PDB file of C-alpha atoms in Angstrom:
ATOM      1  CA  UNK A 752      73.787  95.523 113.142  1.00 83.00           C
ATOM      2  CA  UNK A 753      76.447  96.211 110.127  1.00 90.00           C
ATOM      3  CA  UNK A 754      77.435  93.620 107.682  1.00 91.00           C
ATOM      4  CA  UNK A 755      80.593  92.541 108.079  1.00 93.00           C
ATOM      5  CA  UNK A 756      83.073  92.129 105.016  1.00 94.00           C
ATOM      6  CA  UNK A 757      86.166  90.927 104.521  1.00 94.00           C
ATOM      7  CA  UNK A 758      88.535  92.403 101.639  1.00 95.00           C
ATOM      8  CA  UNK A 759      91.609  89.532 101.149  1.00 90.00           C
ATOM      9  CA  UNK A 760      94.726  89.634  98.684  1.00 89.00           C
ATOM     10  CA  UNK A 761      98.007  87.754  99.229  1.00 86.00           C
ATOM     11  CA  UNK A 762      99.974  90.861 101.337  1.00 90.00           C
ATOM     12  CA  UNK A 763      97.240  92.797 102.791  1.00 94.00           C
ATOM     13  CA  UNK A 764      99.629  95.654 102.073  1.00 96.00           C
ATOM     14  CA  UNK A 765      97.528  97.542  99.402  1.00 97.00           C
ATOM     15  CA  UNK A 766      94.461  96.618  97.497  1.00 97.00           C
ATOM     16  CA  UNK A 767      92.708  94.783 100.546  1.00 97.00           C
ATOM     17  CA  UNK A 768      94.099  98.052 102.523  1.00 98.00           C
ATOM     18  CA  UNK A 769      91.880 100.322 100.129  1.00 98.00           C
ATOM     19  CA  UNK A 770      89.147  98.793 100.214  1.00 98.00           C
ATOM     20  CA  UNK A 771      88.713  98.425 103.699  1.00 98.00           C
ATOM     21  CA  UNK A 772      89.411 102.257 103.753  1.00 98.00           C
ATOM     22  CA  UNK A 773      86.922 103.236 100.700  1.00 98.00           C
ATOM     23  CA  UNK A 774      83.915 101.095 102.655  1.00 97.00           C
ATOM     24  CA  UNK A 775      84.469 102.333 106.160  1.00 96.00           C
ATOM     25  CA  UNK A 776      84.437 105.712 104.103  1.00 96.00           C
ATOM     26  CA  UNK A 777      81.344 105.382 101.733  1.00 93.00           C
ATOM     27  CA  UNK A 778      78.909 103.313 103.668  1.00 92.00           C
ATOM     28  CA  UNK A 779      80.128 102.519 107.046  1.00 91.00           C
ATOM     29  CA  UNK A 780      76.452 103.103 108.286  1.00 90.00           C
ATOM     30  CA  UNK A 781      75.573  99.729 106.694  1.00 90.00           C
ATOM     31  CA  UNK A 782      78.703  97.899 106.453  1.00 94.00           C
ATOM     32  CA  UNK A 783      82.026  97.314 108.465  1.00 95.00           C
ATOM     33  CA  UNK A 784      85.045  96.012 106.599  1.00 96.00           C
ATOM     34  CA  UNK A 785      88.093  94.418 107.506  1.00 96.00           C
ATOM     35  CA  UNK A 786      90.987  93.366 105.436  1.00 96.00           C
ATOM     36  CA  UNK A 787      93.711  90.743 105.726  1.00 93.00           C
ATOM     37  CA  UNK A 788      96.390  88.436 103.387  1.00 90.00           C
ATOM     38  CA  UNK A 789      97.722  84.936 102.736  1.00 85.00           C
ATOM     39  CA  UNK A 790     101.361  86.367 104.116  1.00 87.00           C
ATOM     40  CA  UNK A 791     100.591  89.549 105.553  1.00 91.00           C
ATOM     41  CA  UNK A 792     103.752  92.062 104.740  1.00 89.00           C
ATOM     42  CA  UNK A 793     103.817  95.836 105.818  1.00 95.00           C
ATOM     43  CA  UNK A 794     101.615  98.657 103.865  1.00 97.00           C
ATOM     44  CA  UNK A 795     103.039 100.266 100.469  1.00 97.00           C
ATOM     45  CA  UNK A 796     104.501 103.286 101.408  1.00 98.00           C
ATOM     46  CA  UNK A 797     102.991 104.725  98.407  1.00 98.00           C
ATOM     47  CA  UNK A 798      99.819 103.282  99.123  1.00 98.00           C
ATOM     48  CA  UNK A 799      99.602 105.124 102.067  1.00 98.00           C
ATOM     49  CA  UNK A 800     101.221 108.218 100.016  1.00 98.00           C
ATOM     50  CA  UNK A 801      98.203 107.771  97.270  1.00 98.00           C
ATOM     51  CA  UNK A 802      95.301 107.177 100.458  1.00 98.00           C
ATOM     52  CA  UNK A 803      96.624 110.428 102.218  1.00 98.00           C
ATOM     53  CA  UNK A 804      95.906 112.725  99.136  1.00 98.00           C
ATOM     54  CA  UNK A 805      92.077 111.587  99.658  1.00 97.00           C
ATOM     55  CA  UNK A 806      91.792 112.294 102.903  1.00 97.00           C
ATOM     56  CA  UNK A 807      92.339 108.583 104.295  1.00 98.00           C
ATOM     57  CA  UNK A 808      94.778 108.001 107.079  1.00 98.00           C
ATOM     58  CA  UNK A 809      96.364 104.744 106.875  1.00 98.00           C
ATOM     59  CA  UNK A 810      99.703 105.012 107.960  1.00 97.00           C
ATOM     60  CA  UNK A 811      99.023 103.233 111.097  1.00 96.00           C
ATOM     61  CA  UNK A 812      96.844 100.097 110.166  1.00 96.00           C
ATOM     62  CA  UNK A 813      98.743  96.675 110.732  1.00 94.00           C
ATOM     63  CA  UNK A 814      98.642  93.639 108.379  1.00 96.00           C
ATOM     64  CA  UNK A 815      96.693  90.694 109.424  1.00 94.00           C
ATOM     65  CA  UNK A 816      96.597  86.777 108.278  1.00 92.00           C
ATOM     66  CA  UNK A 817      93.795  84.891 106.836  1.00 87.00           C
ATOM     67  CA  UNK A 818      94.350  82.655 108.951  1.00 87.00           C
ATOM     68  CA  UNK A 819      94.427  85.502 112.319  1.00 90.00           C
ATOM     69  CA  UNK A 820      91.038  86.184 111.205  1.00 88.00           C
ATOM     70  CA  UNK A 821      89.571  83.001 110.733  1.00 85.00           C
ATOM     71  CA  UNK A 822      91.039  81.953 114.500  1.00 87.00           C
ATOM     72  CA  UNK A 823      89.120  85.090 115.208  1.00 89.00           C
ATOM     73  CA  UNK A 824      85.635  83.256 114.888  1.00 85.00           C
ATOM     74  CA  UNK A 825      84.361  86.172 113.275  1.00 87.00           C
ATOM     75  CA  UNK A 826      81.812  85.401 110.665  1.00 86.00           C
ATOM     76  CA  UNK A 827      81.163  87.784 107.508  1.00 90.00           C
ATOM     77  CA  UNK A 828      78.674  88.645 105.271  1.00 90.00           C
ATOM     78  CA  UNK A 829      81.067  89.290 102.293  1.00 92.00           C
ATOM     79  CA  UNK A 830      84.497  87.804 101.403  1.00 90.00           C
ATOM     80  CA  UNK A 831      85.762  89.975  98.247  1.00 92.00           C
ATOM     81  CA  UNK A 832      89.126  88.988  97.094  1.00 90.00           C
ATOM     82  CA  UNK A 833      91.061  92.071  95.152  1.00 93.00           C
ATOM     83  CA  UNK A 834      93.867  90.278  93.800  1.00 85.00           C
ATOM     84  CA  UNK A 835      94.377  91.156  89.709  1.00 76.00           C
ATOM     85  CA  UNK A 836      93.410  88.003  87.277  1.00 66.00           C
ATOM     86  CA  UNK A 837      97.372  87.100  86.496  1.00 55.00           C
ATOM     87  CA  UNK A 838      97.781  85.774  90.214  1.00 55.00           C
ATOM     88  CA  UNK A 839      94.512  84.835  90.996  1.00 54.00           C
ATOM     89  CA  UNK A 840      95.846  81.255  91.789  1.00 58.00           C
ATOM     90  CA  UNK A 841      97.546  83.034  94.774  1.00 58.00           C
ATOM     91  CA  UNK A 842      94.782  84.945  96.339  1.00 58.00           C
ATOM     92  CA  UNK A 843      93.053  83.408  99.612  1.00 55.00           C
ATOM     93  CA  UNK A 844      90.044  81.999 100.148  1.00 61.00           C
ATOM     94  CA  UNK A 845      88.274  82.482 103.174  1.00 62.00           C
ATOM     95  CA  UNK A 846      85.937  79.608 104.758  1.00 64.00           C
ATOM     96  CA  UNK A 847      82.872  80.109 106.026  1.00 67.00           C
ATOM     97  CA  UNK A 848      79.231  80.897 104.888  1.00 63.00           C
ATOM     98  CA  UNK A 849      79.578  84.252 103.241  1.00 74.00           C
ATOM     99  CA  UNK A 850      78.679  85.516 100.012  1.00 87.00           C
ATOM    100  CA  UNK A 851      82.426  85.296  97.865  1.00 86.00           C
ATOM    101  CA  UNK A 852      83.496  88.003  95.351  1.00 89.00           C
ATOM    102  CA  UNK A 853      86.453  88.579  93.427  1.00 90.00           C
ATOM    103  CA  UNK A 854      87.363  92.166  92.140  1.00 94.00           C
ATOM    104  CA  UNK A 855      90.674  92.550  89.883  1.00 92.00           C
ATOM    105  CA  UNK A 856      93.005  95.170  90.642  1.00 95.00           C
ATOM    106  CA  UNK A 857      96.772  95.682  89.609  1.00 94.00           C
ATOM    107  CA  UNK A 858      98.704  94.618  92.141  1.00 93.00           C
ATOM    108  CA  UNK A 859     100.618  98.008  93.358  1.00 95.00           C
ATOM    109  CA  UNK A 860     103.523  95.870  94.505  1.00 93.00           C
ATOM    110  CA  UNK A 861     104.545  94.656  90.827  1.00 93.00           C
ATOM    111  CA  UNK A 862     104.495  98.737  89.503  1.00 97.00           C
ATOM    112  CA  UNK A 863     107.825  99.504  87.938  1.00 97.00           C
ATOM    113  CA  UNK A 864     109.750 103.718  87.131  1.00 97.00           C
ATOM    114  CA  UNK A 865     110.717 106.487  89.525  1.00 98.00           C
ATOM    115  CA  UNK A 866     108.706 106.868  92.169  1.00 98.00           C
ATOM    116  CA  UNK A 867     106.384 109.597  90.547  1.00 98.00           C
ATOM    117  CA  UNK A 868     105.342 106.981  87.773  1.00 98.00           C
ATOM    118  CA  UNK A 869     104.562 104.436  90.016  1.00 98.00           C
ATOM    119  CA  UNK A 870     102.445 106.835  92.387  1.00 98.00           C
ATOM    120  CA  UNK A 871     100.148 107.700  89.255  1.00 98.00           C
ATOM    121  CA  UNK A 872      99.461 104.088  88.639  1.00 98.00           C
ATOM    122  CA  UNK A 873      98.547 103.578  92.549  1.00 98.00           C
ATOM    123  CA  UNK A 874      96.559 106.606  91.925  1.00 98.00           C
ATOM    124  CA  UNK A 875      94.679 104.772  89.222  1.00 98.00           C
ATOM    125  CA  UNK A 876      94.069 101.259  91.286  1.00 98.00           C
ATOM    126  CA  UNK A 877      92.762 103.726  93.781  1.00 98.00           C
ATOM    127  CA  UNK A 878      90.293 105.589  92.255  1.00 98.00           C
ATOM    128  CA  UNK A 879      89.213 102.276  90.434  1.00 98.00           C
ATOM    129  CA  UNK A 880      88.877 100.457  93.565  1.00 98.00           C
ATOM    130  CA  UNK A 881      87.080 103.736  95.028  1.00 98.00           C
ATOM    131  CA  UNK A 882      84.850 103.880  92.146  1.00 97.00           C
ATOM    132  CA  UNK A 883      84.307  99.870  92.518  1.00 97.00           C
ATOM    133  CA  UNK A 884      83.078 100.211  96.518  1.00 97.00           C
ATOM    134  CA  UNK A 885      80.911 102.902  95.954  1.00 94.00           C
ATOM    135  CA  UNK A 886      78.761 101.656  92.932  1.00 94.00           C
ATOM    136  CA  UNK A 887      78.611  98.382  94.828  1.00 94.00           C
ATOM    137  CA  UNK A 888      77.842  99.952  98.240  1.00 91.00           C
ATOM    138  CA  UNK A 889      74.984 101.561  95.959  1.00 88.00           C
ATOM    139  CA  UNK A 890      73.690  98.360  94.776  1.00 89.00           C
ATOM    140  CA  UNK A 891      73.541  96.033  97.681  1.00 86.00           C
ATOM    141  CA  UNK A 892      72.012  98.939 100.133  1.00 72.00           C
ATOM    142  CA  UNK A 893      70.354 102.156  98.748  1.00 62.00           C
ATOM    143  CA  UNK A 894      70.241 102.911 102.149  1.00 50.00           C
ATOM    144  CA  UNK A 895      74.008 103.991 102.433  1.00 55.00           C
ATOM    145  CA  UNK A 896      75.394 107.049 100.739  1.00 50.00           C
ATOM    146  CA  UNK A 897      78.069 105.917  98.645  1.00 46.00           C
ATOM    147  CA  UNK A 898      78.749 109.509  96.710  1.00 43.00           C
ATOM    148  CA  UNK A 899      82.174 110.401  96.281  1.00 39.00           C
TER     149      UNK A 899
END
């Protein structure tokens, strides 16, 4: 049976979107993430621009609550917020017994310039945050190939 994780940030429009993605992607042998937000909004078109590029389709994932997954009764293993330090106070929490994490990662919704500038910085929270799954889907299960 897979490990369930939860990624959670305020929108579930980005970060939490990636994640999900980069797990499913890297070691979805061993674990099966999920991602949702405080106020669930629709995906960053340039998120979805920046995922595309590496070969991840998410153009048709929805945004989900918290609080739509808790009423779920689904229980995880992992609940890793990815909301960056500066709004922290905003970020969910999600009850239950499971081992909490935080990672920081700019929030691609705040990015500012033409639309190519912004793209390069979603570009860099992605690789970061692809970078970020894979070392720690290395550590917590040599088991799963996390090369990428």
């Amino acid at each position: 049976m897979k490990t369930r994780i939860l990624f959670v940030c305020v929108h579930n429009s980005a970060r939490s979107q990636m994640a999900e993605a980069f797990v499913n992607r890297y070691c979805g042998e061993c674990f099966e993430a999920e991602s949702a937000g405080l106020e669930p909004g629709t995906l960053n078109p340039l998120v979805v621009e920046a995922m595309a590029e590496d070969g991840i389709d998410i153009s048709d994932n929805a945004t989900k609550s918290v609080w739509e997954v808790f009423q779920s009764g689904k229980s995880f293993g992992y609940v890793i917020s990815v909301c960056d330090e500066s709004r922290e106070e905003r970020c969910p929490i999600f009850p239950g017994c499971a081992i909490r994490l935080h990672w920081s990662f700019p929030d691609p919704a705040q990015f500012t310039g033409i639309h190519a500038e912004k793209l390069e910085e979603v570009r860099n929270v992605r690789n970061a945050i692809a970078a970020k799954v894979a070392t720690w889907c290395e550590e917590v299960s040599g088991v799963c190939n996390a090369a990428y």
